[in-house]
Every structure is written in structure tokens, then in C-alpha cells.
Short mmCIF file of C-alpha atoms in Angstrom, two decimals:
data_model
loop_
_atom_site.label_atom_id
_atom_site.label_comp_id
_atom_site.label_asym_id
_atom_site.label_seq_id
_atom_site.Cartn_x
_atom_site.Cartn_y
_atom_site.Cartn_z
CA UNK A 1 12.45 28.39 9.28
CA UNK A 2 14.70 25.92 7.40
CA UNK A 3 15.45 22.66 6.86
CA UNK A 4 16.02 20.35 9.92
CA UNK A 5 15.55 23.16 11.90
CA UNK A 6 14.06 21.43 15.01
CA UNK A 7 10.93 23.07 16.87
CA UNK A 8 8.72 22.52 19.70
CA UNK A 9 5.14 22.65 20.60
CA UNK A 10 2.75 22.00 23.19
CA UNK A 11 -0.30 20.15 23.79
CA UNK A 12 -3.37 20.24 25.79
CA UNK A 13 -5.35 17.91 26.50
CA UNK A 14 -9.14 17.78 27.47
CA UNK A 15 -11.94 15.20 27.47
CA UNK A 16 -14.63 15.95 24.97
CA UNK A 17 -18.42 16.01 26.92
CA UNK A 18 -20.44 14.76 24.40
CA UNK A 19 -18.67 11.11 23.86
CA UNK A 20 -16.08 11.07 26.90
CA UNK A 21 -13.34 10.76 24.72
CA UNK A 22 -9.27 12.24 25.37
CA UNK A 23 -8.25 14.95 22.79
CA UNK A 24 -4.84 15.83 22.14
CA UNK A 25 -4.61 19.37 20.71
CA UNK A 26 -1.47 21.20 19.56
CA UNK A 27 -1.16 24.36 20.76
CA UNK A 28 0.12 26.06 17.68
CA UNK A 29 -1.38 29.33 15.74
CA UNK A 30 -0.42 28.10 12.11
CA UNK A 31 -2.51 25.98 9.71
CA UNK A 32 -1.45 22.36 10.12
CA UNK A 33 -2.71 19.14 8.52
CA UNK A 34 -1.64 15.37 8.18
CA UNK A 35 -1.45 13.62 4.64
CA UNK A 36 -4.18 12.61 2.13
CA UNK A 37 -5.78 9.02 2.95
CA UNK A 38 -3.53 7.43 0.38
CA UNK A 39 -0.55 7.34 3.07
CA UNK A 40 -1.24 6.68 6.40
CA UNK A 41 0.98 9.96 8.41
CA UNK A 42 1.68 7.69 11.36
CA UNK A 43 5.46 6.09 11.27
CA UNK A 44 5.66 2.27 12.41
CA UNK A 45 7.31 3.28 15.51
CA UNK A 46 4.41 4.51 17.21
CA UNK A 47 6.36 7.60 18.15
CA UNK A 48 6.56 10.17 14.90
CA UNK A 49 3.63 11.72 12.65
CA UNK A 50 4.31 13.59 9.35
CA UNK A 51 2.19 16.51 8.93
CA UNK A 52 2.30 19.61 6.90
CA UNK A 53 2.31 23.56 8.33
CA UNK A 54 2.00 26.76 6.55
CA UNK A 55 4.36 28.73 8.19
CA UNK A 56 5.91 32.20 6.86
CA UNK A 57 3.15 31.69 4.33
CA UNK A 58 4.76 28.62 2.87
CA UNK A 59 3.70 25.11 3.66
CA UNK A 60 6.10 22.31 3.92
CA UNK A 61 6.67 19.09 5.82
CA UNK A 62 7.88 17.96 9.64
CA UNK A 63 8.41 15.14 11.30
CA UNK A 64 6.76 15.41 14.55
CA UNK A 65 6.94 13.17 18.14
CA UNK A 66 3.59 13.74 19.07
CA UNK A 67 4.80 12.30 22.75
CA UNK A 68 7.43 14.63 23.04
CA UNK A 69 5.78 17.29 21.05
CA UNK A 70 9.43 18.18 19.21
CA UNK A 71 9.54 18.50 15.58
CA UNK A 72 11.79 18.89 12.48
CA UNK A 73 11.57 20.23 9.45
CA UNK A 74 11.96 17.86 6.81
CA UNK A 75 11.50 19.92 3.43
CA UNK A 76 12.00 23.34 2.14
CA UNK A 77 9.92 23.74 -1.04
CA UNK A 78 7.87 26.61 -2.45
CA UNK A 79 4.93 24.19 -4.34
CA UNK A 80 5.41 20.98 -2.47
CA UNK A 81 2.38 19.23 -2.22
CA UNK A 82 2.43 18.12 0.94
CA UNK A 83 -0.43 16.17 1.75
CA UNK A 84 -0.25 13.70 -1.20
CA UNK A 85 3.69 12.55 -0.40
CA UNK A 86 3.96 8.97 0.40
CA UNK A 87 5.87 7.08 3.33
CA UNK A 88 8.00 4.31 2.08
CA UNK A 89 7.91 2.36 4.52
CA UNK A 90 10.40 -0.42 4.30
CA UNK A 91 13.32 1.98 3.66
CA UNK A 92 12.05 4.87 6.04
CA UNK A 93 11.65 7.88 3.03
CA UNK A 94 8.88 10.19 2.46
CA UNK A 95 8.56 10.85 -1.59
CA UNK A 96 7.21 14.28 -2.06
CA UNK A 97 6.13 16.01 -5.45
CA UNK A 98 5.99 20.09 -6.87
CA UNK A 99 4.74 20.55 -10.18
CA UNK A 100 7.68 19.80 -12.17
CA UNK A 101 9.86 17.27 -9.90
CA UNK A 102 9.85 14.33 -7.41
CA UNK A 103 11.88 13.91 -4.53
CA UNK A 104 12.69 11.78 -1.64
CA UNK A 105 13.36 12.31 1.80
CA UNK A 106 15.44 10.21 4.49
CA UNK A 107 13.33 10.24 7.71
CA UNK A 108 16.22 9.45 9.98
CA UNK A 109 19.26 12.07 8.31
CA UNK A 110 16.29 14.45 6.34
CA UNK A 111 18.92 13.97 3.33
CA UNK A 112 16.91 14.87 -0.33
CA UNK A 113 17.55 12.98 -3.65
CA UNK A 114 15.85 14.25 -6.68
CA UNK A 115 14.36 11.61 -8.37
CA UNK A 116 12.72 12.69 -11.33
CA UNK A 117 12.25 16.79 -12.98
CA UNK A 118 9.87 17.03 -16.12
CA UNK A 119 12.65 18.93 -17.60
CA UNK A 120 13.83 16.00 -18.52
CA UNK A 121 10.89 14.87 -20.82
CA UNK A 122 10.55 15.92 -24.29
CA UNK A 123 7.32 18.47 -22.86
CA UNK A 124 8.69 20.29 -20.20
CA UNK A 125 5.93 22.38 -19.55
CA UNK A 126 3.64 19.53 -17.86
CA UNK A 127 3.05 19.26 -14.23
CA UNK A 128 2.64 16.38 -12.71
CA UNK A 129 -0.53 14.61 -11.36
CA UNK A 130 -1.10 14.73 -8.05
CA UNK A 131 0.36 11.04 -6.97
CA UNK A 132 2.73 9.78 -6.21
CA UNK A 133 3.54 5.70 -4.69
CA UNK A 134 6.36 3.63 -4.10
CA UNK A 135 5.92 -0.23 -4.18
CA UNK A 136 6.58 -2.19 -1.34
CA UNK A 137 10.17 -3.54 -1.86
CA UNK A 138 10.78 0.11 -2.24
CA UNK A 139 12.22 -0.47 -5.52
CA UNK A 140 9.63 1.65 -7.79
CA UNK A 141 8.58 5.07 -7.44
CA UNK A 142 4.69 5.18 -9.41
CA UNK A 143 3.15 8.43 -11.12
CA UNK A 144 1.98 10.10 -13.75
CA UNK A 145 1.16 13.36 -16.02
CA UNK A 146 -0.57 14.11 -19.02
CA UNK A 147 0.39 14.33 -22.63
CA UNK A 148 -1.19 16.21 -25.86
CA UNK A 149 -1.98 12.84 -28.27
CA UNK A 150 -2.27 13.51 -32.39
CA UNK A 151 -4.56 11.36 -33.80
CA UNK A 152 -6.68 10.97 -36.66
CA UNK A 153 -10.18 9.90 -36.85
CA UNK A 154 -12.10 7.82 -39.43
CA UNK A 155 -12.57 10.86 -41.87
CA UNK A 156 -8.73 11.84 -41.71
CA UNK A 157 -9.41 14.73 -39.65
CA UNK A 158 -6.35 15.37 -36.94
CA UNK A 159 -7.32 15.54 -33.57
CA UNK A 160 -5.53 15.99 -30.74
CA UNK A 161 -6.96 14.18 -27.34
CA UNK A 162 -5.84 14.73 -23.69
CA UNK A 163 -3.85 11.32 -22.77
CA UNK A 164 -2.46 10.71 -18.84
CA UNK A 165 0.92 8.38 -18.83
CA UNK A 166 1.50 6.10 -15.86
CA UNK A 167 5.27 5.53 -15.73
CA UNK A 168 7.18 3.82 -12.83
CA UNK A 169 10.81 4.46 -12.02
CA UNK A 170 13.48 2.49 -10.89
CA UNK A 171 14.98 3.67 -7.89
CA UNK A 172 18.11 2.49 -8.20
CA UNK A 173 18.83 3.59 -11.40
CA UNK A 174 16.72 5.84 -12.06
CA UNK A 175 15.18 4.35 -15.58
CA UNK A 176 12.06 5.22 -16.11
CA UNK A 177 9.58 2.97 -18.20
CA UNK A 178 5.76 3.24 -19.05
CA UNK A 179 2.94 1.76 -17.01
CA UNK A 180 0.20 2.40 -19.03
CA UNK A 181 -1.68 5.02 -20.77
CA UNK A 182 -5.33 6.54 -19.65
CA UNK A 183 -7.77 8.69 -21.81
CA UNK A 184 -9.09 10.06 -18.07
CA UNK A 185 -7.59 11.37 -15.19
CA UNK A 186 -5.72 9.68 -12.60
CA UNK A 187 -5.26 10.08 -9.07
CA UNK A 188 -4.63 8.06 -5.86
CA UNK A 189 -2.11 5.81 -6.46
CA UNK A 190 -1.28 3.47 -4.24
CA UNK A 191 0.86 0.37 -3.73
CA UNK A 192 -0.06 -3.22 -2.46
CA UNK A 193 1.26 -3.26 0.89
CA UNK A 194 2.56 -7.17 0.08
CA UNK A 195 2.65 -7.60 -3.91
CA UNK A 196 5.39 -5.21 -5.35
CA UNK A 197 4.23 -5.71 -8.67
CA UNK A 198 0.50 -4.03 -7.85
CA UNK A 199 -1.39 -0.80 -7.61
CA UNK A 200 -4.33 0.83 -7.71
CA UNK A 201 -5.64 4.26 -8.51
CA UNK A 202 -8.42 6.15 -9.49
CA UNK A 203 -10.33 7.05 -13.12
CA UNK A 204 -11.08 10.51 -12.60
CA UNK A 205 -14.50 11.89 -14.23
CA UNK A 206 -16.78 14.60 -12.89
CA UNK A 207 -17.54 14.16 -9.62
CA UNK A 208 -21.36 13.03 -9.67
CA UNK A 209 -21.07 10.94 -12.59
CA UNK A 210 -18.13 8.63 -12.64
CA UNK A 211 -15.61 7.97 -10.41
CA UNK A 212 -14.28 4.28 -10.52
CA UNK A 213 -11.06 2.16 -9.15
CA UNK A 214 -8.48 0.64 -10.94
CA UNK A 215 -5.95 -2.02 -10.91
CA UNK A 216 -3.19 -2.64 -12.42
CA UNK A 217 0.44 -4.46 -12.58
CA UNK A 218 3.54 -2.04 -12.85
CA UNK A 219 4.71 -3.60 -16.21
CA UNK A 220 0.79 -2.61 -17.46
CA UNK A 221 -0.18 -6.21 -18.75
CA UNK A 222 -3.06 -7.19 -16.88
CA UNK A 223 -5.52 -5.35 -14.26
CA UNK A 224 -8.63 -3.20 -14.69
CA UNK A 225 -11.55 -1.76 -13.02
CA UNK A 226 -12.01 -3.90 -9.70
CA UNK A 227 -15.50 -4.61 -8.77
CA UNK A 228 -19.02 -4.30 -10.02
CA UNK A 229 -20.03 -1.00 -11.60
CA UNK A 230 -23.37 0.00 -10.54
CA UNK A 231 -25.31 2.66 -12.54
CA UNK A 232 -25.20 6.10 -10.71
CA UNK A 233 -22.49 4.74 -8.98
CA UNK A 234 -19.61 7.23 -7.84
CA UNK A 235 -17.17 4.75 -6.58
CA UNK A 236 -13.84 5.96 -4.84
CA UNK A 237 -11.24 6.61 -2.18
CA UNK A 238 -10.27 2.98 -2.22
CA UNK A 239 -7.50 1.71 -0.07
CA UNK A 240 -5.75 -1.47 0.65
CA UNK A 241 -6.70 -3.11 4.39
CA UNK A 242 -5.24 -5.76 6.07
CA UNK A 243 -2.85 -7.85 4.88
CA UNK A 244 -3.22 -6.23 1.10
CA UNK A 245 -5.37 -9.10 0.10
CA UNK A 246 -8.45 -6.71 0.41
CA UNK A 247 -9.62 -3.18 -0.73
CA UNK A 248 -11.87 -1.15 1.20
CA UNK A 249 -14.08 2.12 -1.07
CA UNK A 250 -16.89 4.45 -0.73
CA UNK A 251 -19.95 4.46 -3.06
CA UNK A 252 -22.03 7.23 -3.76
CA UNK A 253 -24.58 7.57 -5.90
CA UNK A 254 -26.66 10.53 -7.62
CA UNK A 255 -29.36 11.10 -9.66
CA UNK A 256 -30.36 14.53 -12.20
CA UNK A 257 -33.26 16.05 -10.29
CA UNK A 258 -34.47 18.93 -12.07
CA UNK A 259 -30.86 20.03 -13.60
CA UNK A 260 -29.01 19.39 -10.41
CA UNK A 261 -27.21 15.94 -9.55
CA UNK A 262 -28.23 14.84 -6.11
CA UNK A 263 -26.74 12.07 -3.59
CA UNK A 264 -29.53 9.94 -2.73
CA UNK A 265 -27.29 6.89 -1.48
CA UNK A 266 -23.96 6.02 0.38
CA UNK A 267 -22.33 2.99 0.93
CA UNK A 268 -18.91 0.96 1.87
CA UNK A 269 -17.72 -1.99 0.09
CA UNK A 270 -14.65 -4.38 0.57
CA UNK A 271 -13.12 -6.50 -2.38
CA UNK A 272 -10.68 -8.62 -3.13
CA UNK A 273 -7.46 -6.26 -4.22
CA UNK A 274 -8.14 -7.82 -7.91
CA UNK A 275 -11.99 -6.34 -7.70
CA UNK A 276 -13.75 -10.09 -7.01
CA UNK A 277 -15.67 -11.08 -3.71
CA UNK A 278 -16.98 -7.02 -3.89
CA UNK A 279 -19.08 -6.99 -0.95
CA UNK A 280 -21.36 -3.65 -0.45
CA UNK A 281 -23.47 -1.92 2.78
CA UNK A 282 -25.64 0.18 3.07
CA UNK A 283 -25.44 3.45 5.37
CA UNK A 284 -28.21 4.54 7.10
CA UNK A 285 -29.93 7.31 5.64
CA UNK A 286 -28.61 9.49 8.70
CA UNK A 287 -24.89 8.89 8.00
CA UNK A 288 -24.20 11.05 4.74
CA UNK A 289 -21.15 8.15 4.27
CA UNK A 290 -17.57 8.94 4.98
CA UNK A 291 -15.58 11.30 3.02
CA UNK A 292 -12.47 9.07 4.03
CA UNK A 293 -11.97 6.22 6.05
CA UNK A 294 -9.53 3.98 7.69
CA UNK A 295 -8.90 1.15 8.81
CA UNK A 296 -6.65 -1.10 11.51
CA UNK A 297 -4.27 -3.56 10.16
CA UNK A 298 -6.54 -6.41 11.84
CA UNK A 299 -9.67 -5.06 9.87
CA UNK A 300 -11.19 -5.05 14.00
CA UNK A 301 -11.28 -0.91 13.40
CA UNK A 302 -12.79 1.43 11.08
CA UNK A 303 -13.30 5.01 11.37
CA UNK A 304 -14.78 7.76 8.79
CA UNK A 305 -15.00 11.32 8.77
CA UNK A 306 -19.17 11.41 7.55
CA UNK A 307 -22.06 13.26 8.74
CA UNK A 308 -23.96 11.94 11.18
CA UNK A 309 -27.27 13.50 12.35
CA UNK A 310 -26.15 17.03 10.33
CA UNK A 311 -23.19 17.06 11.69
CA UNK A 312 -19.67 15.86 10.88
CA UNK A 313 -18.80 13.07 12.64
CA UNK A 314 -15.33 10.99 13.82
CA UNK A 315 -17.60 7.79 13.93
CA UNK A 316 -16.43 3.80 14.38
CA UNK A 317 -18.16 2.18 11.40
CA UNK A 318 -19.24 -1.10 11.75
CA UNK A 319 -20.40 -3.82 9.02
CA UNK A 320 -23.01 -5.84 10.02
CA UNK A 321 -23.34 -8.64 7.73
CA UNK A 322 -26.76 -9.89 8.95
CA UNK A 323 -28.74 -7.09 6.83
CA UNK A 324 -25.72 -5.81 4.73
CA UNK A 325 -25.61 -2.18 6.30
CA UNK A 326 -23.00 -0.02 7.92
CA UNK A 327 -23.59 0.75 11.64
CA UNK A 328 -22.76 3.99 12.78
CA UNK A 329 -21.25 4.96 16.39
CA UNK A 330 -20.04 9.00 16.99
CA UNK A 331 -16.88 9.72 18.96
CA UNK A 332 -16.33 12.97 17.98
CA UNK A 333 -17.99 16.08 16.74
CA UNK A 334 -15.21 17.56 14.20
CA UNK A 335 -18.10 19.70 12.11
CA UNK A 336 -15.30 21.11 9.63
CA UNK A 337 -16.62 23.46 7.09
CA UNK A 338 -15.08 20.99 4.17
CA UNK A 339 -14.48 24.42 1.96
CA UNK A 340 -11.63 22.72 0.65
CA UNK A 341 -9.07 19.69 1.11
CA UNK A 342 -6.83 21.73 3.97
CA UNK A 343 -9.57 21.17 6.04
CA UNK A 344 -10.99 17.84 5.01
CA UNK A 345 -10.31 15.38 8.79
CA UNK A 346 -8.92 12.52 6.33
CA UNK A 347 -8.49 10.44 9.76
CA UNK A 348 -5.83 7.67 10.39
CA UNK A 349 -5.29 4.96 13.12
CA UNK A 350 -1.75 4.67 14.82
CA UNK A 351 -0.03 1.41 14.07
CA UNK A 352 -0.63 0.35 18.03
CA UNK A 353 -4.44 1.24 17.64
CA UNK A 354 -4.23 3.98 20.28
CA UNK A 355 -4.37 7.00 18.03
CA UNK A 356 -6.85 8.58 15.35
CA UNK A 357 -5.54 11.96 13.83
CA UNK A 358 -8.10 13.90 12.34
CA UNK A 359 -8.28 17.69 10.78
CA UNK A 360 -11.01 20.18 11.64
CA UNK A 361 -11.64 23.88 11.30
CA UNK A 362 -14.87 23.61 13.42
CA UNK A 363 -16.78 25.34 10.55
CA UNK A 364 -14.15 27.95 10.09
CA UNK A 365 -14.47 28.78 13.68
CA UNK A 366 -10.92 28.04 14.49
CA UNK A 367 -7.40 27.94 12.40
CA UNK A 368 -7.74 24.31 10.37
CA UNK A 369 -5.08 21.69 12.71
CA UNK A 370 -4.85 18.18 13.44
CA UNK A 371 -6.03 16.70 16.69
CA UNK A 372 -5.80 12.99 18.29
CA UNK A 373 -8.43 10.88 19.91
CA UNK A 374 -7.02 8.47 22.41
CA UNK A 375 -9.25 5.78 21.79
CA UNK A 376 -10.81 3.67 24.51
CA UNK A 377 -9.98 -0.28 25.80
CA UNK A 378 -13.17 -1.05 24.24
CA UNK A 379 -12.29 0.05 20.70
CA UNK A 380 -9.07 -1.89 20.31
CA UNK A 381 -10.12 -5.10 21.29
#
């Protein structure tokens, strides 16, 4: 297989007994997923889907029709990491990442531009985090990787600390300049969907004990953590909703019972992009809260990948603001195992509502692939 080499599959669909819901399954035998919640896989023209295959033992990147069931591929890397590339939407590119370079890809001729190779910096044996963004005039490309800092502390002794650099490129001519610098991880960049001079991300700490979201302006003079840190809180996988003007994040939090940190709360929470008006619900204790989530453009839809009752759930979350909880209703049964992020559903909503893609495994019962739900009148209105 090879670049724009155009394929075809098939697709079967069946209606699933326990909710009455369509499914659209490919009928393919390779591994197959969709991209991480930070870029919603679904083109604008309610038509194409990018997803990633492991074919040959390598996975890249197509561009499928999933009317027409035809696809193309659309890179042909050894280390891409597929699921973290970002659409740019206004200009109609996919920016893709390996370890050591950044690259971007014309979804109409599949041409490639290199855009940045750590070879170029004065380290060339860094990789890359794993983000990538481009702001929403599709004139910046956003991402980082870390750096070895020499300092010395207040008794003269040298240190040296592990540093991340933000830096932001200019697409055009292809200057790059700093953002800002973190003494934690980064990951999930993203871009304002309006405001071209904004983004978020995520401070990166171990997984029960801090995880926290983050604003911040490209040129790295003002921004912050957004919201109201809560103690035990593990607050992540934010995303912009609507119109850009609000965020939408998970909370989690955990607690050291007898040398072992267990969840013993989920909820969701929607902010202002800049962290104010942070509004949180509560899930029910049955609904171990959404790994990922989505939303519709109109804020009318939200769907999340959680457990429900044991079992992993496609459910449609609602927030009732009456008590301040989440309300919980199941449309699909994906019960992936969740051994590791191939198989994690990370759902998304078409742009015309009448689409979720979701991954599953079935609890490594079946090859990890995407499916669709066709959702119903009622859900779209």
C-alpha cells in the first residue's frame, strides 16, 4: 500500500437489540481507529472521515467516504502518530507528527510539506510531545518538546530540571518563536475554534493526583489554569464547545485508601474558555464518567464513552441544572477492554448531527475498528 493509493471497503449494517439503534460496521480485517478527542475525524462536508489502519504492520492515515465506503491513503510514515494529527479546518490540511518532525497534508491533492524536523534544533535527539494544533486562521502550527534546563539552587549546587517548550510556528514562513515554558508535561493542545490568538492544553502529572487545564495566548503573556481547582481533583480532557466561548472537561477524583489511589467521584463541568463561570455535575454513582466526550456545535448533544451499569457505554449525557447532576441515557453497548488508547471509543458527532463514530474491541473479542451510530430524529432536535 502507498500513498494515494485508493481502496475500498464495505459495510454492513444491523440494528443493535438492546437500544434499537442503526450500526454501520466496516467490513475490514485490519485494526482501524479515528483520531484522539482533540480533533474531531469528521470533515465539514458531511461526506469524509479520517481514520488510521495498521496495515502491512504499519499504521498510517486515509481519508475515507463513509457513504461510498472508498478510501485513500493520505500518509506513508513508519512512526506517524496518527491519532493525535489535527484537521485544519479552514484551509482543508491534516498536520501529522513522528518523533522527530511535523508535517502537513492537503486533503483535496494528499500533497506533504514538512514543516518542522528537530534536526534543526540545537538537541536533536528530542522527540516531540504528543500535540500538535493549528489556530484557526490557519496561520500557526502549536507544539512542543522537552529540554534538559541547568540551574543552580540556593547553595550553588547545579541542577539540571526537566523543562517542556511550547513554541508556535508560522506557517508561512516557517519562523518559529516560543510560547511558553512548563516545568510539567504537556499534552492536548488545542486551538479556539474563533480566537486565533488562544489555546488550551493540559499539565500533565500522575494520573490520580493532578491533572489540570490550561490556557494560554500564543505570544505566552497572559492565560493560566482555567477554573476552580478542587482538592483530589483530576481535571482533564477539556475541549472547546460551541461557538469557542465555552470549554467542556471531566473531573475525577481519588483518594489513598490503604496504599492504593481510588476514584470515588466523577463529574462534567463547562467554563468559560478563560476558566470563569466553571459550572460542575455530578454523575450518578452508576456512570463511572466518560473517558471522552463530545459535543454538537449547538451544545443540544453530548455523548461519552463511560461505564454505565458495569459496562461501557455510548450514552447521551444530559445536564440537568435543577440538582446539578449529569443524566445518563445508553445507546450502545461498546464494552471495549480499554487495554490501551487503540482501543479507547473516543466518540465524535458528524457536523450534520447524524453520525457518532466510536472504537471498540468488545473486550478483545473482536479486531479493535470504528463503527457509526445513526442517531435517531429524537436526538437531533
Amino acid at each position: 500500500m502507498a500513498l494515494k493509493d485508493v481502496y475500498k471497503m464495505e459495510f454492513k449494517e444491523w440494528v443493535d437489540p438492546e437500544f434499537g439503534y442503526t450500526i454501520k460496521e466496516p467490513l475490514v480485517d485490519f485494526p482501524c481507529r479515528t483520531l484522539y478527542f482533540t480533533s474531531n475525524p469528521f470533515l465539514d462536508d458531511n461526506e469524509h472521515l479520517i481514520f488510521a489502519a495498521v496495515i502491512d504492520g504499519v499504521e498510517n492515515l486515509y481519508k475515507l467516504n463513509y457513504h461510498t465506503g472508498e478510501y485513500v491513503q493520505i500518509t506513508d510514515e513508519e512512526d506517524v502518530h496518527c491519532t493525535i494529527s489535527y484537521v485544519d479546518r479552514k484551509n482543508n490540511e491534516l498536520y501529522c507528527r513522528t518523533h522527530k518532525k511535523i508535517f502537513s497534508v492537503n486533503l483535496d491533492t494528499y500533497e506533504h510539506k514538512e514543516v518542522f524536523n528537530v534536526k534543526d534544533l540545537e538537541d536533536s535527539s528530542v522527540n516531540l510531545i504528543p500535540s500538535v494544533a493549528i489556530t484557526c486562521d490557519g496561520k500557526y502550527l502549536i507544539s512542543g518538546y522537552p529540554i534538559k534546563y541547568k540551574m543552580k539552587n540556593n547553595d550553588q549546587e547545579e541542577l539540571i530540571d526537566n523543562l517542556y517548550r511550547l513554541f508556535k510556528i508560522d506557517l508561512e514562513t516557517k519562523v518559529q518563536s516560543d510560547c511558553r515554558y512548563t516545568n510539567y508535561k504537556v499534552d492536548h493542545i488545542q486551538c479556539s475554534p474563533t480566537d486565533p490568538t488562544y489555546f488550551t492544553y493540559c499539565a500533565w502529572g500522575y494520573w490520580p493526583t493532578h491533572q489540570r487545564a490550561w490556557g494560554c495566548t500564543i505570544d505566552g503573556e497572559k492565560g493560566g489554569p482555567l477554573g476552580n481547582e478542587l482538592p483530589r481533583e483530576h481535571r482533564t480532557h477539556e475541549y472547546f464547545v460551541g461557538d469557542g466561548s465555552k470549554m467542556a472537561y471531566h473531573g475525577k477524583f481519588f483518594e489513598m485508601d490503604n496504599g492504593v489511589f481510588r476514584k470515588y467521584k466523577d463529574t462534567f463541568g463547562i467554563m468559560d474558555y478563560d476558566g470563569k463561570n466553571d459550572t460542575v455535575y455530578v454523575c450518578p454513582k452508576n456512570y463511572k464518567g466518560a473517558g471522552h466526550s463530545c459535543m454538537s456545535k449547538d451544545m443540544k448533544l453530548i455523548i461519552g464513552d463511560g461505564k454505565l451499569d458495569g459496562l461501557g457505554r455510548i450514552s447521551k449525557l444530559y445536564l440537568d441544572d435543577t440538582d446539578m447532576t449529569v443524566k445518563v441515557t445508553p445507546i450502545f453497548t461498546h464494552n471495549t477492554s480499554m487495554t490501551g488508547n487503540f482501543n479507547h471509543p473516543h466518540p465524535s458527532i458528524s457536523k450534520d448531527k447524524k453520525l457518532v463514530v466510536f472504537v471498540t474491541d468488545f473486550n478483545l473479542t473482536k479486531t479493535p475498528k470504528f463503527y457509526f451510530i445513526k442517531l435517531k430524529d429524537e436526538d437531533i432536535k
